[in-house]
Amino acid sequence: WGHGFLPYHQSMDGLMVCTGLAAGGQPLAADHWQALGIPHLLLGESNLPPAPGRQQLPDVAYTPSDWPSLPAALRAAAQHSQRPWVLLLASDARLSPAALKNLPQLLRAQGASQLVVGRSWRLPLETLREPLLLREQASLDEAIAKAGSLDPPQQISWILLPRGCFLHAPPDLACDPQAAAPWLMEQARQLGWAVREASAAIPVLCPQGATLTDGPSAALPPCNQVVLPYEAGRPRLSLLLAAPAERAEQLAAELRPAPSLPWEVIARPTSSADGTGHIAAAWNSALAAAQGDLIWPLMHHRPPLALLPVLLRAFDAPWVDFLQLAWSLGGQHHSAWDALRLEPGSLLGQSSWFRRSGGFDETLEAAPALQALQRKAKALGALVQALDLEAFSL
């Protein structure tokens, strides 16, 4: 999985966007889909003019809350497209550059028994209208750091599913992704399908303050797989090692004793003999060179190598943006659930969160810089899971 811009026509021939419009609603992102060349089916009344690749069906079955129904949407998608995949999308949702790059990986599994869901990044509407934002991932990450937030796990704004499936959906169920997700996910689970969460790999953008379906949504069934933005040939994990210059090379060799291991070590020297000076600056320098999808900032203490495969597997579960680990000092155990003590080596997470959070504050010492980054990431919507295994013992 990668993060560059890839034109649609090279990659997504198997996809149709399907969206329903509530009474009085308008598809704010339709021009975006058309610019990408993605065929899209609009259910409900709108004032959009005809356009290549756009099909409008104003006369459809509605739910009591005045939304086009889910079975009507799925039947229309099956009848009006031969493309194998349907992307059930909120009417104001836009696809980020990373989504355009990574979606083809999911579309290649034609006929696969999979249902893929995801959350959206919320940004001001005027920000979403900036042309560079939807073409350059770096511009998007900067905008997210300034004014973005990620929806909570129970708020689904897009669903990818095979065409022609689940046509027996209840007629009173709206085709809005948030309303449809609980029922579709439960049906897929009962069939033994892979129910995959892909917010990290397929970033979708929606305006802040957007309204969703009326009434409470059902509890969201658990996903059983996750899709991460990993690109073949790159290390899965980057260890950012800040250590005294005289020890950095030895520690790096100990952390990666064989070149075939799925992680890299990026060592940067610190400015003081005890390894406490300018740690944040060393981490930022290493972060700029890191290639892994996961980032683990470390100092001169070395975690047990047997722990690393366990950590990699932990990120294969949905809703894990960061892992917080336990640690001990002088025989005193500090739990992973300790919200007040976060030491270097006890936090690792997805690289996108480190970058969207602006990296490490170089005006702070190591532990406060790590805590500040975690607070900012959580404010943006990151989820931190505790794993009560000791990252180190000193």
XYZ file of C-alpha atoms in Angstrom:
394
model
C 0.000 0.000 0.000
C 1.322 3.434 -0.901
C 0.479 7.110 -0.570
C 0.970 8.723 -4.006
C -1.528 10.152 -6.505
C -2.642 7.705 -9.191
C -5.077 8.809 -11.942
C -8.314 6.892 -11.873
C -8.265 5.753 -15.492
C -5.180 3.660 -14.809
C -6.620 1.821 -11.882
C -10.334 1.758 -11.012
C -12.215 0.367 -13.992
C -14.094 -2.003 -11.667
C -15.755 0.619 -9.466
C -19.023 2.547 -9.417
C -19.911 5.129 -6.756
C -23.467 4.916 -5.472
C -24.940 7.572 -3.210
C -28.395 8.410 -1.931
C -29.712 11.922 -1.425
C -31.983 12.739 1.474
C -34.981 14.899 0.690
C -33.635 18.349 -0.123
C -30.011 17.165 -0.141
C -27.414 17.739 -2.820
C -24.396 15.606 -3.846
C -21.654 18.072 -2.933
C -18.867 15.787 -4.193
C -20.356 14.805 -7.579
C -18.073 17.160 -9.508
C -15.101 15.579 -7.734
C -16.163 12.072 -8.794
C -16.716 13.271 -12.351
C -13.295 14.925 -12.472
C -11.767 11.588 -11.481
C -13.733 9.825 -14.205
C -15.491 7.501 -11.764
C -19.015 6.524 -12.838
C -21.543 7.485 -10.185
C -25.186 6.685 -9.560
C -27.283 9.294 -7.719
C -30.519 8.155 -6.079
C -33.002 10.890 -5.237
C -33.783 14.319 -6.627
C -30.993 16.783 -7.409
C -30.497 19.815 -9.634
C -27.294 18.522 -11.200
C -27.160 18.630 -15.003
C -26.502 15.444 -16.992
C -22.820 14.596 -17.321
C -20.705 11.754 -18.719
C -20.556 8.882 -16.246
C -23.417 10.273 -14.135
C -26.735 8.444 -13.784
C -29.585 9.989 -11.818
C -32.607 8.075 -10.565
C -35.005 10.499 -8.870
C -37.879 8.018 -8.589
C -36.783 5.410 -6.062
C -38.219 3.844 -2.938
C -37.718 5.975 0.161
C -37.553 5.120 3.845
C -39.788 6.811 6.453
C -36.872 9.215 7.142
C -36.926 10.347 3.462
C -33.758 8.599 2.388
C -33.506 6.290 -0.648
C -33.672 2.765 0.715
C -30.698 0.428 0.790
C -32.348 -2.341 -1.305
C -33.333 0.251 -3.923
C -29.735 1.484 -4.077
C -28.226 -2.004 -4.349
C -30.711 -3.094 -7.013
C -30.104 0.092 -9.013
C -26.350 -0.425 -8.860
C -26.764 -4.016 -10.055
C -29.009 -2.949 -12.941
C -27.151 0.129 -14.139
C -23.560 -1.055 -13.986
C -21.545 -4.098 -14.968
C -18.637 -3.066 -12.779
C -17.926 -5.679 -10.093
C -17.630 -3.266 -7.155
C -20.001 -0.724 -5.635
C -18.692 2.050 -3.399
C -21.578 3.149 -1.199
C -20.464 6.663 -0.386
C -21.755 9.653 1.542
C -22.910 12.310 -0.920
C -20.309 14.830 0.281
C -17.350 12.429 0.466
C -14.202 12.919 -1.580
C -11.385 10.465 -2.262
C -7.925 11.472 -1.106
C -4.742 10.880 -3.146
C -3.923 7.904 -0.904
C -7.398 6.452 -1.488
C -6.901 6.696 -5.260
C -3.571 4.901 -4.927
C -4.736 2.153 -2.588
C -8.282 1.364 -3.729
C -7.099 -0.600 -6.787
C -5.529 -3.175 -4.467
C -9.000 -3.960 -3.110
C -10.643 -3.891 -6.546
C -8.279 -6.514 -7.974
C -9.928 -9.217 -5.850
C -12.854 -9.641 -8.243
C -15.630 -11.778 -6.854
C -13.969 -11.781 -3.437
C -16.221 -12.322 -0.453
C -15.282 -9.138 1.331
C -17.004 -6.073 2.729
C -14.750 -3.072 3.371
C -15.757 -0.122 5.550
C -14.109 3.082 6.657
C -14.384 6.342 8.506
C -13.798 9.827 7.097
C -11.543 12.735 7.865
C -13.547 15.884 8.603
C -12.255 19.205 7.240
C -13.813 22.636 6.701
C -15.739 22.763 3.433
C -13.681 25.688 2.143
C -10.517 23.642 2.749
C -11.884 20.739 0.715
C -12.301 23.087 -2.241
C -8.559 23.748 -2.478
C -7.303 22.013 -5.678
C -3.939 20.834 -4.300
C -5.613 19.126 -1.361
C -7.062 16.373 -3.525
C -3.901 15.863 -5.566
C -1.030 16.040 -3.081
C -1.004 13.896 0.057
C 1.441 16.267 1.752
C -1.026 19.162 1.347
C -3.790 17.014 2.778
C -1.716 15.949 5.787
C -0.900 19.596 6.498
C -4.587 20.548 6.316
C -5.520 17.681 8.641
C -2.901 18.760 11.182
C -4.338 22.284 11.181
C -8.082 21.657 11.252
C -8.950 17.992 10.706
C -10.420 15.186 12.755
C -11.163 11.535 12.107
C -14.637 10.165 12.731
C -15.069 7.744 15.658
C -15.183 4.003 14.882
C -18.972 3.754 14.990
C -19.381 6.425 12.284
C -18.963 4.721 8.909
C -19.086 6.942 5.824
C -18.188 4.515 3.039
C -18.702 0.837 2.244
C -17.151 -1.186 -0.585
C -19.072 -4.333 -1.553
C -19.484 -6.643 -4.556
C -22.245 -5.669 -6.997
C -25.456 -7.689 -6.817
C -25.184 -8.699 -3.159
C -27.547 -8.106 -0.214
C -30.530 -7.218 -2.394
C -32.778 -8.586 0.375
C -31.981 -5.638 2.661
C -34.896 -4.326 4.747
C -36.883 -1.693 2.810
C -36.899 0.712 5.770
C -33.079 0.795 5.897
C -31.537 3.948 4.375
C -28.671 3.664 1.932
C -26.611 6.204 3.854
C -23.413 4.314 4.825
C -23.749 5.023 8.543
C -27.289 3.640 8.614
C -26.532 0.677 6.337
C -23.199 -0.400 7.855
C -24.447 -2.360 10.912
C -26.849 -4.515 8.881
C -24.424 -5.081 5.984
C -21.527 -5.947 8.286
C -23.617 -8.425 10.250
C -24.859 -10.092 7.060
C -21.307 -10.381 5.754
C -20.115 -11.881 9.043
C -22.895 -14.478 8.989
C -21.792 -15.482 5.477
C -18.199 -15.901 6.643
C -16.926 -12.975 4.612
C -13.907 -10.863 5.457
C -15.219 -7.658 7.062
C -12.319 -5.269 6.685
C -11.721 -1.848 8.225
C -9.661 0.365 5.906
C -9.748 3.943 7.195
C -5.934 4.101 7.332
C -5.362 2.826 3.798
C -8.337 4.544 2.116
C -8.587 8.073 3.565
C -11.929 9.630 2.594
C -12.699 13.310 3.183
C -15.978 14.859 4.311
C -16.874 18.409 5.369
C -17.245 19.207 9.019
C -20.776 19.533 10.356
C -22.305 17.256 7.726
C -25.676 15.805 8.697
C -26.277 12.069 8.658
C -29.373 9.890 8.798
C -32.042 10.643 11.368
C -32.318 8.494 14.457
C -29.810 6.333 16.327
C -27.747 3.762 14.466
C -27.537 0.128 15.503
C -24.405 -1.052 17.281
C -21.591 -1.650 14.825
C -20.562 -5.330 14.526
C -16.821 -5.934 14.896
C -14.558 -6.114 11.870
C -12.407 -9.220 11.551
C -9.618 -7.801 9.388
C -7.852 -4.511 8.790
C -6.302 -2.989 5.662
C -3.132 -1.005 6.363
C -1.229 1.284 3.973
C 1.724 -1.045 3.544
C 3.766 -1.081 0.331
C 5.585 -4.268 -0.668
C 9.347 -4.035 -0.435
C 9.332 -1.532 2.390
C 9.928 -2.324 6.059
C 6.793 -2.735 8.112
C 8.237 -0.914 11.121
C 10.772 1.889 11.544
C 12.622 2.106 14.860
C 13.689 5.707 15.510
C 16.766 5.311 17.683
C 18.097 8.398 19.477
C 21.241 7.415 21.374
C 24.721 8.719 22.199
C 26.979 8.615 19.168
C 29.373 6.128 20.751
C 26.532 3.632 21.348
C 24.197 4.239 18.406
C 25.873 1.862 15.948
C 26.039 -1.013 18.424
C 22.417 -0.549 19.526
C 21.239 -0.412 15.913
C 22.989 -3.716 15.166
C 21.427 -5.313 18.247
C 17.946 -4.150 17.235
C 18.271 -5.573 13.712
C 20.710 -8.475 13.785
C 19.615 -9.787 10.368
C 18.768 -7.819 7.193
C 15.780 -10.038 6.430
C 13.776 -8.827 9.443
C 10.682 -6.724 8.572
C 11.856 -3.597 10.352
C 14.517 -0.941 9.921
C 16.552 0.981 12.475
C 17.262 4.657 11.837
C 19.826 5.844 14.360
C 20.495 9.494 15.105
C 23.111 10.614 17.648
C 22.130 12.719 20.644
C 24.167 15.636 21.874
C 24.925 14.526 25.414
C 26.697 11.529 26.873
C 23.703 10.368 28.883
C 21.443 10.372 25.825
C 18.955 12.919 27.135
C 19.834 15.935 24.984
C 17.866 16.903 21.901
C 16.021 13.608 21.701
C 13.033 15.161 19.910
C 15.297 16.640 17.218
C 16.962 13.250 16.693
C 13.572 11.574 16.406
C 12.367 14.142 13.878
C 15.466 13.597 11.771
C 14.897 9.830 11.847
C 11.172 10.237 11.133
C 11.962 12.182 7.954
C 13.946 9.185 6.653
C 11.617 6.433 7.909
C 9.971 4.181 5.326
C 7.923 1.915 7.584
C 4.174 2.137 8.015
C 4.719 1.901 11.785
C 6.962 4.117 13.904
C 8.556 3.331 17.264
C 10.608 6.110 18.932
C 13.367 4.676 21.148
C 16.238 5.904 23.257
C 19.321 4.080 24.493
C 17.374 1.253 26.137
C 16.719 -1.766 23.911
C 13.357 -3.589 23.894
C 13.418 -7.393 23.662
C 13.473 -8.502 20.038
C 10.891 -11.219 20.766
C 8.399 -8.428 21.424
C 8.515 -7.014 17.897
C 6.536 -9.767 16.077
C 3.868 -9.504 18.789
C 3.592 -5.764 18.190
C 3.324 -6.189 14.425
C 0.461 -8.652 14.902
C -1.276 -6.254 17.289
C -1.602 -3.720 14.474
C -3.391 -6.298 12.337
C -6.523 -5.651 14.412
C -9.003 -2.864 13.524
C -9.050 0.464 15.373
C -5.389 0.380 16.458
C -3.628 3.640 15.598
C -1.198 3.597 18.540
C -0.063 0.974 21.022
C 0.913 1.980 24.540
C 3.157 -0.530 26.322
C 4.094 -1.193 29.916
C 7.614 -0.592 31.246
C 9.521 -0.924 34.494
C 12.156 1.134 36.207
C 14.081 -0.028 39.261
C 11.707 -2.944 39.743
C 8.627 -0.686 39.639
C 6.119 -1.823 36.993
C 4.236 0.880 35.113
C 1.079 -0.377 33.424
C 0.210 0.293 29.785
C -3.053 1.767 31.106
C -1.183 4.446 33.060
C -2.337 7.650 31.382
C -0.005 9.837 33.435
C 3.345 8.192 32.621
C 4.476 7.803 29.046
C 8.172 7.096 28.638
C 10.241 6.846 25.431
C 9.935 3.296 24.143
C 6.408 2.790 25.490
C 4.491 4.224 22.491
C 4.441 3.210 18.840
C 1.942 3.808 16.089
C 1.105 4.317 12.455
C 3.546 6.623 10.702
C 0.749 8.758 9.229
C -0.296 9.804 12.740
C 3.229 10.885 13.658
C 3.444 13.021 10.529
C -0.077 14.448 10.700
C 0.595 15.401 14.306
C 3.575 17.478 13.239
C 6.312 15.228 14.608
C 8.003 15.891 17.944
C 8.155 19.251 19.700
C 11.876 20.029 19.843
C 11.430 22.514 22.664
C 10.541 19.638 25.005
C 12.506 16.812 26.559
C 11.897 13.266 25.358
C 8.983 12.142 27.530
C 7.012 15.410 27.327
C 7.550 15.524 23.547
C 6.139 12.007 23.209
C 3.198 12.867 25.454
C 2.480 16.042 23.477
C 2.446 14.108 20.204
C 0.062 11.519 21.634
C -2.293 14.238 22.910
C -2.370 15.952 19.519
C -2.971 12.662 17.690
C -5.832 11.780 20.040
C -7.326 15.224 19.454
C -7.268 14.458 15.720
C -9.138 11.197 16.342
C -6.392 8.613 16.867
C -7.222 5.523 18.915
C -4.679 4.309 21.490
C -4.832 0.676 22.594
C -3.018 -0.607 25.671
C -0.886 -3.754 25.492
C 0.408 -4.638 28.946
C 3.711 -6.127 27.846
C 6.900 -4.469 29.032
C 8.700 -2.513 26.362
C 11.817 -2.294 28.532
C 13.050 -2.850 32.061
C 15.793 -0.702 33.588
